[in-house]
Amino acid sequence: AQSVTQLGSHVSVSEGALVLLRCNYSSSVPPYLFWYVQYPNQGLQLLLKYTSAATLVKGINGFEAEFKKSETSFHLTKPSAHMSDAAEYFCAVSESGGSQGNLIFGKGTKLSVKP
Amino acid sequence: DTEVTQTPKHLVMGMTNKKSLKCEQHMGHRAMYWYKQKAKKPPELMFVYSYEKLSINESVPSRFSPECPNSSLLNLHLHALQPEDSALYLCASSQDLGAVEQYFGPGTRLTVT
């Protein structure tokens, strides 16, 4: 069974500081991994995805994530936080080639950015 | 057009009301999804439609009734809801069930009074 664990329900950084949001996954087959961002009262926007190509994935808004199979991790990073990055971030996993089309979400990490 | 649209944006309904949520996509996607998201929680899958047929029902109470009238449209009919059903309802679509990338709409914020 697949699962996703996001370490830290709330992360606070200063503007200009490094953003690191942690995600570990469990999957019995090679996974597809995603990071979504959700701004208040809005839907989910895809930030980036890993689909078994390059292990370092670049996404929108300056975010990137690295797939590390040995650590079963897919942490999200951004070198310099901006006030507009304040939002809820969800890591999600889906089994590659799965026929259920099912995304399994982590519990989310709320990112706060201090001026 | 890579957009999933949802109407209404907000909905307030009483426990005896009947209302419907609407979701539309024009990307030619053949799989569509309903998710429920409570405050400070991740989305939870409710229903999946594939080629206009119900593929997955995650043990959702019958007061929620999905409908897929055509390949672009997905409805969620609501009847006799409870206050605990208040949540953000998200629609998503994907090329088909085997496609892992889902595109999400902005959601409908439902309040049951």
JSON list of C-alpha atoms in Angstrom, two decimals:
[
{"chain": "A", "resi": 1, "resn": "ALA", "atom": "CA", "xyz": [0.00, 0.00, 0.00]},
{"chain": "A", "resi": 2, "resn": "GLN", "atom": "CA", "xyz": [1.15, 3.48, -0.78]},
{"chain": "A", "resi": 3, "resn": "SER", "atom": "CA", "xyz": [1.52, 6.20, 1.79]},
{"chain": "A", "resi": 4, "resn": "VAL", "atom": "CA", "xyz": [3.05, 9.64, 2.14]},
{"chain": "A", "resi": 5, "resn": "THR", "atom": "CA", "xyz": [4.47, 11.25, 5.25]},
{"chain": "A", "resi": 6, "resn": "GLN", "atom": "CA", "xyz": [5.12, 14.97, 5.42]},
{"chain": "A", "resi": 7, "resn": "LEU", "atom": "CA", "xyz": [7.32, 15.88, 8.34]},
{"chain": "A", "resi": 8, "resn": "GLY", "atom": "CA", "xyz": [6.21, 19.08, 10.01]},
{"chain": "A", "resi": 9, "resn": "SER", "atom": "CA", "xyz": [2.67, 20.33, 9.75]},
{"chain": "A", "resi": 10, "resn": "HIS", "atom": "CA", "xyz": [3.90, 23.91, 9.93]},
{"chain": "A", "resi": 11, "resn": "VAL", "atom": "CA", "xyz": [7.16, 25.40, 8.68]},
{"chain": "A", "resi": 12, "resn": "SER", "atom": "CA", "xyz": [8.07, 29.04, 9.19]},
{"chain": "A", "resi": 13, "resn": "VAL", "atom": "CA", "xyz": [10.93, 30.78, 7.36]},
{"chain": "A", "resi": 14, "resn": "SER", "atom": "CA", "xyz": [12.09, 34.34, 6.87]},
{"chain": "A", "resi": 15, "resn": "GLU", "atom": "CA", "xyz": [11.78, 36.01, 3.51]},
{"chain": "A", "resi": 16, "resn": "GLY", "atom": "CA", "xyz": [14.90, 35.20, 1.48]},
{"chain": "A", "resi": 17, "resn": "ALA", "atom": "CA", "xyz": [15.70, 32.07, 3.48]},
{"chain": "A", "resi": 18, "resn": "LEU", "atom": "CA", "xyz": [15.86, 28.52, 2.17]},
{"chain": "A", "resi": 19, "resn": "VAL", "atom": "CA", "xyz": [12.58, 26.62, 2.04]},
{"chain": "A", "resi": 20, "resn": "LEU", "atom": "CA", "xyz": [12.73, 22.88, 2.77]},
{"chain": "A", "resi": 21, "resn": "LEU", "atom": "CA", "xyz": [9.54, 20.84, 2.99]},
{"chain": "A", "resi": 22, "resn": "ARG", "atom": "CA", "xyz": [10.00, 17.16, 3.69]},
{"chain": "A", "resi": 23, "resn": "CYS", "atom": "CA", "xyz": [8.15, 14.25, 2.10]},
{"chain": "A", "resi": 24, "resn": "ASN", "atom": "CA", "xyz": [8.79, 10.53, 2.49]},
{"chain": "A", "resi": 25, "resn": "TYR", "atom": "CA", "xyz": [6.84, 7.92, 0.61]},
{"chain": "A", "resi": 26, "resn": "SER", "atom": "CA", "xyz": [6.11, 4.25, 0.82]},
{"chain": "A", "resi": 27, "resn": "SER", "atom": "CA", "xyz": [5.31, 2.31, -2.31]},
{"chain": "A", "resi": 28, "resn": "SER", "atom": "CA", "xyz": [5.73, -1.27, -3.41]},
{"chain": "A", "resi": 29, "resn": "VAL", "atom": "CA", "xyz": [6.21, -0.24, -7.02]},
{"chain": "A", "resi": 30, "resn": "PRO", "atom": "CA", "xyz": [8.09, 2.66, -8.65]},
{"chain": "A", "resi": 31, "resn": "PRO", "atom": "CA", "xyz": [6.06, 5.69, -7.72]},
{"chain": "A", "resi": 32, "resn": "TYR", "atom": "CA", "xyz": [5.00, 8.87, -9.41]},
{"chain": "A", "resi": 33, "resn": "LEU", "atom": "CA", "xyz": [5.41, 11.75, -6.96]},
{"chain": "A", "resi": 34, "resn": "PHE", "atom": "CA", "xyz": [3.88, 15.19, -6.91]},
{"chain": "A", "resi": 35, "resn": "TRP", "atom": "CA", "xyz": [3.96, 18.42, -4.98]},
{"chain": "A", "resi": 36, "resn": "TYR", "atom": "CA", "xyz": [0.83, 20.55, -4.99]},
{"chain": "A", "resi": 37, "resn": "VAL", "atom": "CA", "xyz": [0.35, 24.03, -3.53]},
{"chain": "A", "resi": 38, "resn": "GLN", "atom": "CA", "xyz": [-2.94, 25.34, -2.20]},
{"chain": "A", "resi": 39, "resn": "TYR", "atom": "CA", "xyz": [-3.45, 29.02, -1.47]},
{"chain": "A", "resi": 40, "resn": "PRO", "atom": "CA", "xyz": [-6.24, 29.97, 0.97]},
{"chain": "A", "resi": 41, "resn": "ASN", "atom": "CA", "xyz": [-9.70, 29.22, -0.35]},
{"chain": "A", "resi": 42, "resn": "GLN", "atom": "CA", "xyz": [-8.35, 27.91, -3.64]},
{"chain": "A", "resi": 43, "resn": "GLY", "atom": "CA", "xyz": [-7.90, 24.57, -5.36]},
{"chain": "A", "resi": 44, "resn": "LEU", "atom": "CA", "xyz": [-4.70, 22.60, -5.82]},
{"chain": "A", "resi": 45, "resn": "GLN", "atom": "CA", "xyz": [-2.01, 23.74, -8.24]},
{"chain": "A", "resi": 46, "resn": "LEU", "atom": "CA", "xyz": [0.65, 21.33, -9.44]},
{"chain": "A", "resi": 47, "resn": "LEU", "atom": "CA", "xyz": [4.14, 22.58, -8.54]},
{"chain": "A", "resi": 48, "resn": "LEU", "atom": "CA", "xyz": [6.15, 19.70, -9.97]},
{"chain": "A", "resi": 49, "resn": "LYS", "atom": "CA", "xyz": [6.10, 15.97, -10.59]},
{"chain": "A", "resi": 50, "resn": "TYR", "atom": "CA", "xyz": [8.51, 13.04, -10.72]},
{"chain": "A", "resi": 51, "resn": "THR", "atom": "CA", "xyz": [7.70, 10.40, -13.31]},
{"chain": "A", "resi": 52, "resn": "SER", "atom": "CA", "xyz": [10.88, 8.28, -13.38]},
{"chain": "A", "resi": 53, "resn": "ALA", "atom": "CA", "xyz": [12.89, 10.56, -15.63]},
{"chain": "A", "resi": 54, "resn": "ALA", "atom": "CA", "xyz": [15.42, 12.95, -14.07]},
{"chain": "A", "resi": 55, "resn": "THR", "atom": "CA", "xyz": [15.71, 12.63, -10.30]},
{"chain": "A", "resi": 56, "resn": "LEU", "atom": "CA", "xyz": [16.03, 16.41, -9.86]},
{"chain": "A", "resi": 57, "resn": "VAL", "atom": "CA", "xyz": [12.78, 17.98, -10.90]},
{"chain": "A", "resi": 58, "resn": "LYS", "atom": "CA", "xyz": [12.27, 21.66, -11.45]},
{"chain": "A", "resi": 59, "resn": "GLY", "atom": "CA", "xyz": [8.84, 23.16, -11.05]},
{"chain": "A", "resi": 60, "resn": "ILE", "atom": "CA", "xyz": [7.08, 26.47, -11.15]},
{"chain": "A", "resi": 61, "resn": "ASN", "atom": "CA", "xyz": [7.81, 29.49, -8.95]},
{"chain": "A", "resi": 62, "resn": "GLY", "atom": "CA", "xyz": [11.44, 28.47, -8.42]},
{"chain": "A", "resi": 63, "resn": "PHE", "atom": "CA", "xyz": [10.70, 25.24, -6.57]},
{"chain": "A", "resi": 64, "resn": "GLU", "atom": "CA", "xyz": [12.51, 21.98, -7.15]},
{"chain": "A", "resi": 65, "resn": "ALA", "atom": "CA", "xyz": [12.52, 18.51, -5.63]},
{"chain": "A", "resi": 66, "resn": "GLU", "atom": "CA", "xyz": [14.91, 15.59, -5.68]},
{"chain": "A", "resi": 67, "resn": "PHE", "atom": "CA", "xyz": [13.81, 11.98, -5.82]},
{"chain": "A", "resi": 68, "resn": "LYS", "atom": "CA", "xyz": [16.06, 9.82, -3.62]},
{"chain": "A", "resi": 69, "resn": "LYS", "atom": "CA", "xyz": [15.12, 6.18, -3.88]},
{"chain": "A", "resi": 70, "resn": "SER", "atom": "CA", "xyz": [17.56, 5.08, -1.17]},
{"chain": "A", "resi": 71, "resn": "GLU", "atom": "CA", "xyz": [15.92, 7.46, 1.29]},
{"chain": "A", "resi": 72, "resn": "THR", "atom": "CA", "xyz": [12.39, 7.11, -0.14]},
{"chain": "A", "resi": 73, "resn": "SER", "atom": "CA", "xyz": [12.23, 10.87, -0.09]},
{"chain": "A", "resi": 74, "resn": "PHE", "atom": "CA", "xyz": [11.02, 13.66, -2.35]},
{"chain": "A", "resi": 75, "resn": "HIS", "atom": "CA", "xyz": [11.76, 16.86, -0.46]},
{"chain": "A", "resi": 76, "resn": "LEU", "atom": "CA", "xyz": [10.71, 20.23, -1.86]},
{"chain": "A", "resi": 77, "resn": "THR", "atom": "CA", "xyz": [13.15, 23.13, -1.83]},
{"chain": "A", "resi": 78, "resn": "LYS", "atom": "CA", "xyz": [13.38, 26.74, -2.88]},
{"chain": "A", "resi": 79, "resn": "PRO", "atom": "CA", "xyz": [16.60, 28.74, -2.40]},
{"chain": "A", "resi": 80, "resn": "SER", "atom": "CA", "xyz": [14.94, 32.00, -1.38]},
{"chain": "A", "resi": 81, "resn": "ALA", "atom": "CA", "xyz": [11.46, 32.29, 0.11]},
{"chain": "A", "resi": 82, "resn": "HIS", "atom": "CA", "xyz": [9.08, 34.98, -1.01]},
{"chain": "A", "resi": 83, "resn": "MET", "atom": "CA", "xyz": [6.06, 36.27, 0.87]},
{"chain": "A", "resi": 84, "resn": "SER", "atom": "CA", "xyz": [3.85, 34.94, -1.92]},
{"chain": "A", "resi": 85, "resn": "ASP", "atom": "CA", "xyz": [5.04, 31.38, -1.15]},
{"chain": "A", "resi": 86, "resn": "ALA", "atom": "CA", "xyz": [2.95, 31.29, 2.03]},
{"chain": "A", "resi": 87, "resn": "ALA", "atom": "CA", "xyz": [0.46, 28.48, 1.43]},
{"chain": "A", "resi": 88, "resn": "GLU", "atom": "CA", "xyz": [-0.32, 24.83, 2.18]},
{"chain": "A", "resi": 89, "resn": "TYR", "atom": "CA", "xyz": [1.84, 22.28, 0.39]},
{"chain": "A", "resi": 90, "resn": "PHE", "atom": "CA", "xyz": [0.82, 18.70, -0.26]},
{"chain": "A", "resi": 91, "resn": "CYS", "atom": "CA", "xyz": [3.03, 15.83, -1.35]},
{"chain": "A", "resi": 92, "resn": "ALA", "atom": "CA", "xyz": [1.23, 13.04, -3.20]},
{"chain": "A", "resi": 93, "resn": "VAL", "atom": "CA", "xyz": [2.07, 9.62, -4.61]},
{"chain": "A", "resi": 94, "resn": "SER", "atom": "CA", "xyz": [0.53, 7.53, -7.34]},
{"chain": "A", "resi": 95, "resn": "GLU", "atom": "CA", "xyz": [1.59, 4.09, -8.47]},
{"chain": "A", "resi": 96, "resn": "SER", "atom": "CA", "xyz": [3.17, 4.18, -11.88]},
{"chain": "A", "resi": 97, "resn": "GLY", "atom": "CA", "xyz": [1.00, 2.46, -14.42]},
{"chain": "A", "resi": 98, "resn": "GLY", "atom": "CA", "xyz": [-1.77, 2.21, -11.88]},
{"chain": "A", "resi": 99, "resn": "SER", "atom": "CA", "xyz": [-5.25, 1.74, -13.24]},
{"chain": "A", "resi": 100, "resn": "GLN", "atom": "CA", "xyz": [-7.05, 3.39, -10.36]},
{"chain": "A", "resi": 101, "resn": "GLY", "atom": "CA", "xyz": [-5.92, 6.92, -11.07]},
{"chain": "A", "resi": 102, "resn": "ASN", "atom": "CA", "xyz": [-5.67, 7.38, -7.34]},
{"chain": "A", "resi": 103, "resn": "LEU", "atom": "CA", "xyz": [-3.54, 10.05, -5.69]},
{"chain": "A", "resi": 104, "resn": "ILE", "atom": "CA", "xyz": [-2.54, 9.48, -2.08]},
{"chain": "A", "resi": 105, "resn": "PHE", "atom": "CA", "xyz": [-1.88, 12.77, -0.31]},
{"chain": "A", "resi": 106, "resn": "GLY", "atom": "CA", "xyz": [0.23, 13.58, 2.68]},
{"chain": "A", "resi": 107, "resn": "LYS", "atom": "CA", "xyz": [-1.33, 15.59, 5.50]},
{"chain": "A", "resi": 108, "resn": "GLY", "atom": "CA", "xyz": [0.11, 18.82, 4.23]},
{"chain": "A", "resi": 109, "resn": "THR", "atom": "CA", "xyz": [2.63, 21.37, 5.45]},
{"chain": "A", "resi": 110, "resn": "LYS", "atom": "CA", "xyz": [1.66, 24.97, 6.00]},
{"chain": "A", "resi": 111, "resn": "LEU", "atom": "CA", "xyz": [4.44, 27.33, 5.00]},
{"chain": "A", "resi": 112, "resn": "SER", "atom": "CA", "xyz": [4.58, 30.73, 6.67]},
{"chain": "A", "resi": 113, "resn": "VAL", "atom": "CA", "xyz": [7.00, 33.40, 5.43]},
{"chain": "A", "resi": 114, "resn": "LYS", "atom": "CA", "xyz": [8.04, 36.15, 7.83]},
{"chain": "A", "resi": 115, "resn": "PRO", "atom": "CA", "xyz": [9.11, 39.56, 6.50]},
{"chain": "B", "resi": 1, "resn": "ASP", "atom": "CA", "xyz": [-7.46, 25.11, -22.51]},
{"chain": "B", "resi": 2, "resn": "THR", "atom": "CA", "xyz": [-5.96, 23.41, -19.43]},
{"chain": "B", "resi": 3, "resn": "GLU", "atom": "CA", "xyz": [-8.59, 24.51, -16.99]},
{"chain": "B", "resi": 4, "resn": "VAL", "atom": "CA", "xyz": [-11.10, 22.73, -14.82]},
{"chain": "B", "resi": 5, "resn": "THR", "atom": "CA", "xyz": [-13.96, 24.99, -13.82]},
{"chain": "B", "resi": 6, "resn": "GLN", "atom": "CA", "xyz": [-16.33, 24.54, -10.91]},
{"chain": "B", "resi": 7, "resn": "THR", "atom": "CA", "xyz": [-19.57, 26.28, -10.05]},
{"chain": "B", "resi": 8, "resn": "PRO", "atom": "CA", "xyz": [-20.70, 27.67, -7.75]},
{"chain": "B", "resi": 9, "resn": "LYS", "atom": "CA", "xyz": [-17.67, 29.02, -5.92]},
{"chain": "B", "resi": 10, "resn": "HIS", "atom": "CA", "xyz": [-19.59, 29.14, -2.63]},
{"chain": "B", "resi": 11, "resn": "LEU", "atom": "CA", "xyz": [-22.79, 27.39, -1.58]},
{"chain": "B", "resi": 12, "resn": "VAL", "atom": "CA", "xyz": [-24.79, 27.60, 1.62]},
{"chain": "B", "resi": 13, "resn": "MET", "atom": "CA", "xyz": [-27.60, 25.10, 2.01]},
{"chain": "B", "resi": 14, "resn": "GLY", "atom": "CA", "xyz": [-29.94, 23.84, 4.68]},
{"chain": "B", "resi": 15, "resn": "MET", "atom": "CA", "xyz": [-30.17, 20.21, 5.67]},
{"chain": "B", "resi": 16, "resn": "THR", "atom": "CA", "xyz": [-33.43, 19.75, 3.74]},
{"chain": "B", "resi": 17, "resn": "ASN", "atom": "CA", "xyz": [-32.26, 21.40, 0.54]},
{"chain": "B", "resi": 18, "resn": "LYS", "atom": "CA", "xyz": [-31.30, 19.78, -2.75]},
{"chain": "B", "resi": 19, "resn": "LYS", "atom": "CA", "xyz": [-28.43, 21.38, -4.63]},
{"chain": "B", "resi": 20, "resn": "SER", "atom": "CA", "xyz": [-25.87, 20.44, -7.25]},
{"chain": "B", "resi": 21, "resn": "LEU", "atom": "CA", "xyz": [-22.20, 21.15, -7.82]},
{"chain": "B", "resi": 22, "resn": "LYS", "atom": "CA", "xyz": [-20.92, 21.38, -11.37]},
{"chain": "B", "resi": 23, "resn": "CYS", "atom": "CA", "xyz": [-17.51, 20.65, -12.84]},
{"chain": "B", "resi": 24, "resn": "GLU", "atom": "CA", "xyz": [-16.43, 21.13, -16.44]},
{"chain": "B", "resi": 25, "resn": "GLN", "atom": "CA", "xyz": [-13.28, 20.47, -18.46]},
{"chain": "B", "resi": 26, "resn": "HIS", "atom": "CA", "xyz": [-12.54, 20.83, -22.15]},
{"chain": "B", "resi": 27, "resn": "MET", "atom": "CA", "xyz": [-9.18, 19.06, -22.28]},
{"chain": "B", "resi": 28, "resn": "GLY", "atom": "CA", "xyz": [-10.61, 15.86, -23.72]},
{"chain": "B", "resi": 29, "resn": "HIS", "atom": "CA", "xyz": [-9.91, 14.05, -20.45]},
{"chain": "B", "resi": 30, "resn": "ARG", "atom": "CA", "xyz": [-11.81, 10.81, -19.93]},
{"chain": "B", "resi": 31, "resn": "ALA", "atom": "CA", "xyz": [-11.36, 10.44, -16.18]},
{"chain": "B", "resi": 32, "resn": "MET", "atom": "CA", "xyz": [-12.96, 12.83, -13.68]},
{"chain": "B", "resi": 33, "resn": "TYR", "atom": "CA", "xyz": [-12.84, 12.89, -9.90]},
{"chain": "B", "resi": 34, "resn": "TRP", "atom": "CA", "xyz": [-14.62, 14.34, -6.88]},
{"chain": "B", "resi": 35, "resn": "TYR", "atom": "CA", "xyz": [-12.64, 15.03, -3.72]},
{"chain": "B", "resi": 36, "resn": "LYS", "atom": "CA", "xyz": [-13.76, 16.34, -0.35]},
{"chain": "B", "resi": 37, "resn": "GLN", "atom": "CA", "xyz": [-11.39, 18.49, 1.68]},
{"chain": "B", "resi": 38, "resn": "LYS", "atom": "CA", "xyz": [-12.02, 19.44, 5.29]},
{"chain": "B", "resi": 39, "resn": "ALA", "atom": "CA", "xyz": [-10.17, 22.36, 6.84]},
{"chain": "B", "resi": 40, "resn": "LYS", "atom": "CA", "xyz": [-6.48, 21.73, 7.46]},
{"chain": "B", "resi": 41, "resn": "LYS", "atom": "CA", "xyz": [-6.74, 18.22, 5.94]},
{"chain": "B", "resi": 42, "resn": "PRO", "atom": "CA", "xyz": [-5.66, 16.74, 2.61]},
{"chain": "B", "resi": 43, "resn": "PRO", "atom": "CA", "xyz": [-8.22, 16.01, -0.10]},
{"chain": "B", "resi": 44, "resn": "GLU", "atom": "CA", "xyz": [-10.07, 12.70, 0.22]},
{"chain": "B", "resi": 45, "resn": "LEU", "atom": "CA", "xyz": [-11.23, 10.88, -2.88]},
{"chain": "B", "resi": 46, "resn": "MET", "atom": "CA", "xyz": [-15.00, 10.42, -3.17]},
{"chain": "B", "resi": 47, "resn": "PHE", "atom": "CA", "xyz": [-15.78, 9.25, -6.71]},
{"chain": "B", "resi": 48, "resn": "VAL", "atom": "CA", "xyz": [-13.99, 8.48, -9.96]},
{"chain": "B", "resi": 49, "resn": "TYR", "atom": "CA", "xyz": [-15.59, 8.41, -13.39]},
{"chain": "B", "resi": 50, "resn": "SER", "atom": "CA", "xyz": [-13.90, 6.80, -16.37]},
{"chain": "B", "resi": 51, "resn": "TYR", "atom": "CA", "xyz": [-15.41, 7.20, -19.83]},
{"chain": "B", "resi": 52, "resn": "GLU", "atom": "CA", "xyz": [-18.58, 8.53, -18.19]},
{"chain": "B", "resi": 53, "resn": "LYS", "atom": "CA", "xyz": [-19.02, 5.44, -16.05]},
{"chain": "B", "resi": 54, "resn": "LEU", "atom": "CA", "xyz": [-18.61, 5.34, -12.28]},
{"chain": "B", "resi": 55, "resn": "SER", "atom": "CA", "xyz": [-15.37, 3.54, -11.60]},
{"chain": "B", "resi": 56, "resn": "ILE", "atom": "CA", "xyz": [-14.73, 4.15, -7.92]},
{"chain": "B", "resi": 57, "resn": "ASN", "atom": "CA", "xyz": [-17.07, 5.04, -5.04]},
{"chain": "B", "resi": 58, "resn": "GLU", "atom": "CA", "xyz": [-15.09, 5.38, -1.84]},
{"chain": "B", "resi": 59, "resn": "SER", "atom": "CA", "xyz": [-18.00, 4.34, 0.40]},
{"chain": "B", "resi": 60, "resn": "VAL", "atom": "CA", "xyz": [-19.59, 7.76, 0.15]},
{"chain": "B", "resi": 61, "resn": "PRO", "atom": "CA", "xyz": [-23.03, 8.21, 1.79]},
{"chain": "B", "resi": 62, "resn": "SER", "atom": "CA", "xyz": [-25.97, 8.15, -0.60]},
{"chain": "B", "resi": 63, "resn": "ARG", "atom": "CA", "xyz": [-26.81, 11.77, 0.18]},
{"chain": "B", "resi": 64, "resn": "PHE", "atom": "CA", "xyz": [-24.03, 12.50, -2.32]},
{"chain": "B", "resi": 65, "resn": "SER", "atom": "CA", "xyz": [-24.99, 11.42, -5.84]},
{"chain": "B", "resi": 66, "resn": "PRO", "atom": "CA", "xyz": [-22.55, 11.88, -8.72]},
{"chain": "B", "resi": 67, "resn": "GLU", "atom": "CA", "xyz": [-23.51, 12.15, -12.35]},
{"chain": "B", "resi": 68, "resn": "CYS", "atom": "CA", "xyz": [-21.46, 12.32, -15.54]},
{"chain": "B", "resi": 69, "resn": "PRO", "atom": "CA", "xyz": [-23.81, 13.42, -18.33]},
{"chain": "B", "resi": 70, "resn": "ASN", "atom": "CA", "xyz": [-21.02, 13.67, -20.91]},
{"chain": "B", "resi": 71, "resn": "SER", "atom": "CA", "xyz": [-17.26, 13.50, -21.17]},
{"chain": "B", "resi": 72, "resn": "SER", "atom": "CA", "xyz": [-16.79, 17.18, -20.27]},
{"chain": "B", "resi": 73, "resn": "LEU", "atom": "CA", "xyz": [-19.20, 17.52, -17.39]},
{"chain": "B", "resi": 74, "resn": "LEU", "atom": "CA", "xyz": [-19.37, 16.10, -13.88]},
{"chain": "B", "resi": 75, "resn": "ASN", "atom": "CA", "xyz": [-22.08, 16.90, -11.36]},
{"chain": "B", "resi": 76, "resn": "LEU", "atom": "CA", "xyz": [-22.45, 16.17, -7.68]},
{"chain": "B", "resi": 77, "resn": "HIS", "atom": "CA", "xyz": [-26.04, 16.18, -6.46]},
{"chain": "B", "resi": 78, "resn": "LEU", "atom": "CA", "xyz": [-26.53, 16.94, -2.79]},
{"chain": "B", "resi": 79, "resn": "HIS", "atom": "CA", "xyz": [-29.57, 16.06, -0.70]},
{"chain": "B", "resi": 80, "resn": "ALA", "atom": "CA", "xyz": [-30.26, 15.97, 3.04]},
{"chain": "B", "resi": 81, "resn": "LEU", "atom": "CA", "xyz": [-26.71, 16.88, 3.95]},
{"chain": "B", "resi": 82, "resn": "GLN", "atom": "CA", "xyz": [-25.40, 17.18, 7.48]},
{"chain": "B", "resi": 83, "resn": "PRO", "atom": "CA", "xyz": [-23.39, 20.07, 8.95]},
{"chain": "B", "resi": 84, "resn": "GLU", "atom": "CA", "xyz": [-20.32, 17.81, 9.02]},
{"chain": "B", "resi": 85, "resn": "ASP", "atom": "CA", "xyz": [-20.51, 17.68, 5.21]},
{"chain": "B", "resi": 86, "resn": "SER", "atom": "CA", "xyz": [-19.38, 21.30, 5.12]},
{"chain": "B", "resi": 87, "resn": "ALA", "atom": "CA", "xyz": [-16.08, 21.30, 3.24]},
{"chain": "B", "resi": 88, "resn": "LEU", "atom": "CA", "xyz": [-14.29, 22.32, 0.07]},
{"chain": "B", "resi": 89, "resn": "TYR", "atom": "CA", "xyz": [-15.34, 20.03, -2.78]},
{"chain": "B", "resi": 90, "resn": "LEU", "atom": "CA", "xyz": [-12.70, 19.68, -5.46]},
{"chain": "B", "resi": 91, "resn": "CYS", "atom": "CA", "xyz": [-13.11, 18.33, -8.95]},
{"chain": "B", "resi": 92, "resn": "ALA", "atom": "CA", "xyz": [-10.18, 16.99, -10.97]},
{"chain": "B", "resi": 93, "resn": "SER", "atom": "CA", "xyz": [-9.63, 15.39, -14.33]},
{"chain": "B", "resi": 94, "resn": "SER", "atom": "CA", "xyz": [-6.93, 13.32, -16.00]},
{"chain": "B", "resi": 95, "resn": "GLN", "atom": "CA", "xyz": [-6.37, 12.04, -19.52]},
{"chain": "B", "resi": 96, "resn": "ASP", "atom": "CA", "xyz": [-7.57, 8.63, -18.42]},
{"chain": "B", "resi": 97, "resn": "LEU", "atom": "CA", "xyz": [-7.36, 6.41, -15.33]},
{"chain": "B", "resi": 98, "resn": "GLY", "atom": "CA", "xyz": [-3.86, 5.32, -16.20]},
{"chain": "B", "resi": 99, "resn": "ALA", "atom": "CA", "xyz": [-2.62, 8.91, -16.41]},
{"chain": "B", "resi": 100, "resn": "VAL", "atom": "CA", "xyz": [-1.18, 9.93, -13.07]},
{"chain": "B", "resi": 101, "resn": "GLU", "atom": "CA", "xyz": [-1.35, 13.70, -13.46]},
{"chain": "B", "resi": 102, "resn": "GLN", "atom": "CA", "xyz": [-4.62, 15.22, -12.33]},
{"chain": "B", "resi": 103, "resn": "TYR", "atom": "CA", "xyz": [-5.75, 18.76, -12.99]},
{"chain": "B", "resi": 104, "resn": "PHE", "atom": "CA", "xyz": [-7.74, 20.34, -10.19]},
{"chain": "B", "resi": 105, "resn": "GLY", "atom": "CA", "xyz": [-10.49, 22.92, -10.26]},
{"chain": "B", "resi": 106, "resn": "PRO", "atom": "CA", "xyz": [-10.71, 25.78, -7.76]},
{"chain": "B", "resi": 107, "resn": "GLY", "atom": "CA", "xyz": [-13.32, 24.02, -5.65]},
{"chain": "B", "resi": 108, "resn": "THR", "atom": "CA", "xyz": [-16.75, 24.79, -4.25]},
{"chain": "B", "resi": 109, "resn": "ARG", "atom": "CA", "xyz": [-16.86, 25.89, -0.61]},
{"chain": "B", "resi": 110, "resn": "LEU", "atom": "CA", "xyz": [-19.99, 24.22, 0.83]},
{"chain": "B", "resi": 111, "resn": "THR", "atom": "CA", "xyz": [-21.57, 25.22, 4.12]},
{"chain": "B", "resi": 112, "resn": "VAL", "atom": "CA", "xyz": [-24.47, 23.17, 5.47]},
{"chain": "B", "resi": 113, "resn": "THR", "atom": "CA", "xyz": [-26.57, 24.94, 8.07]}
]
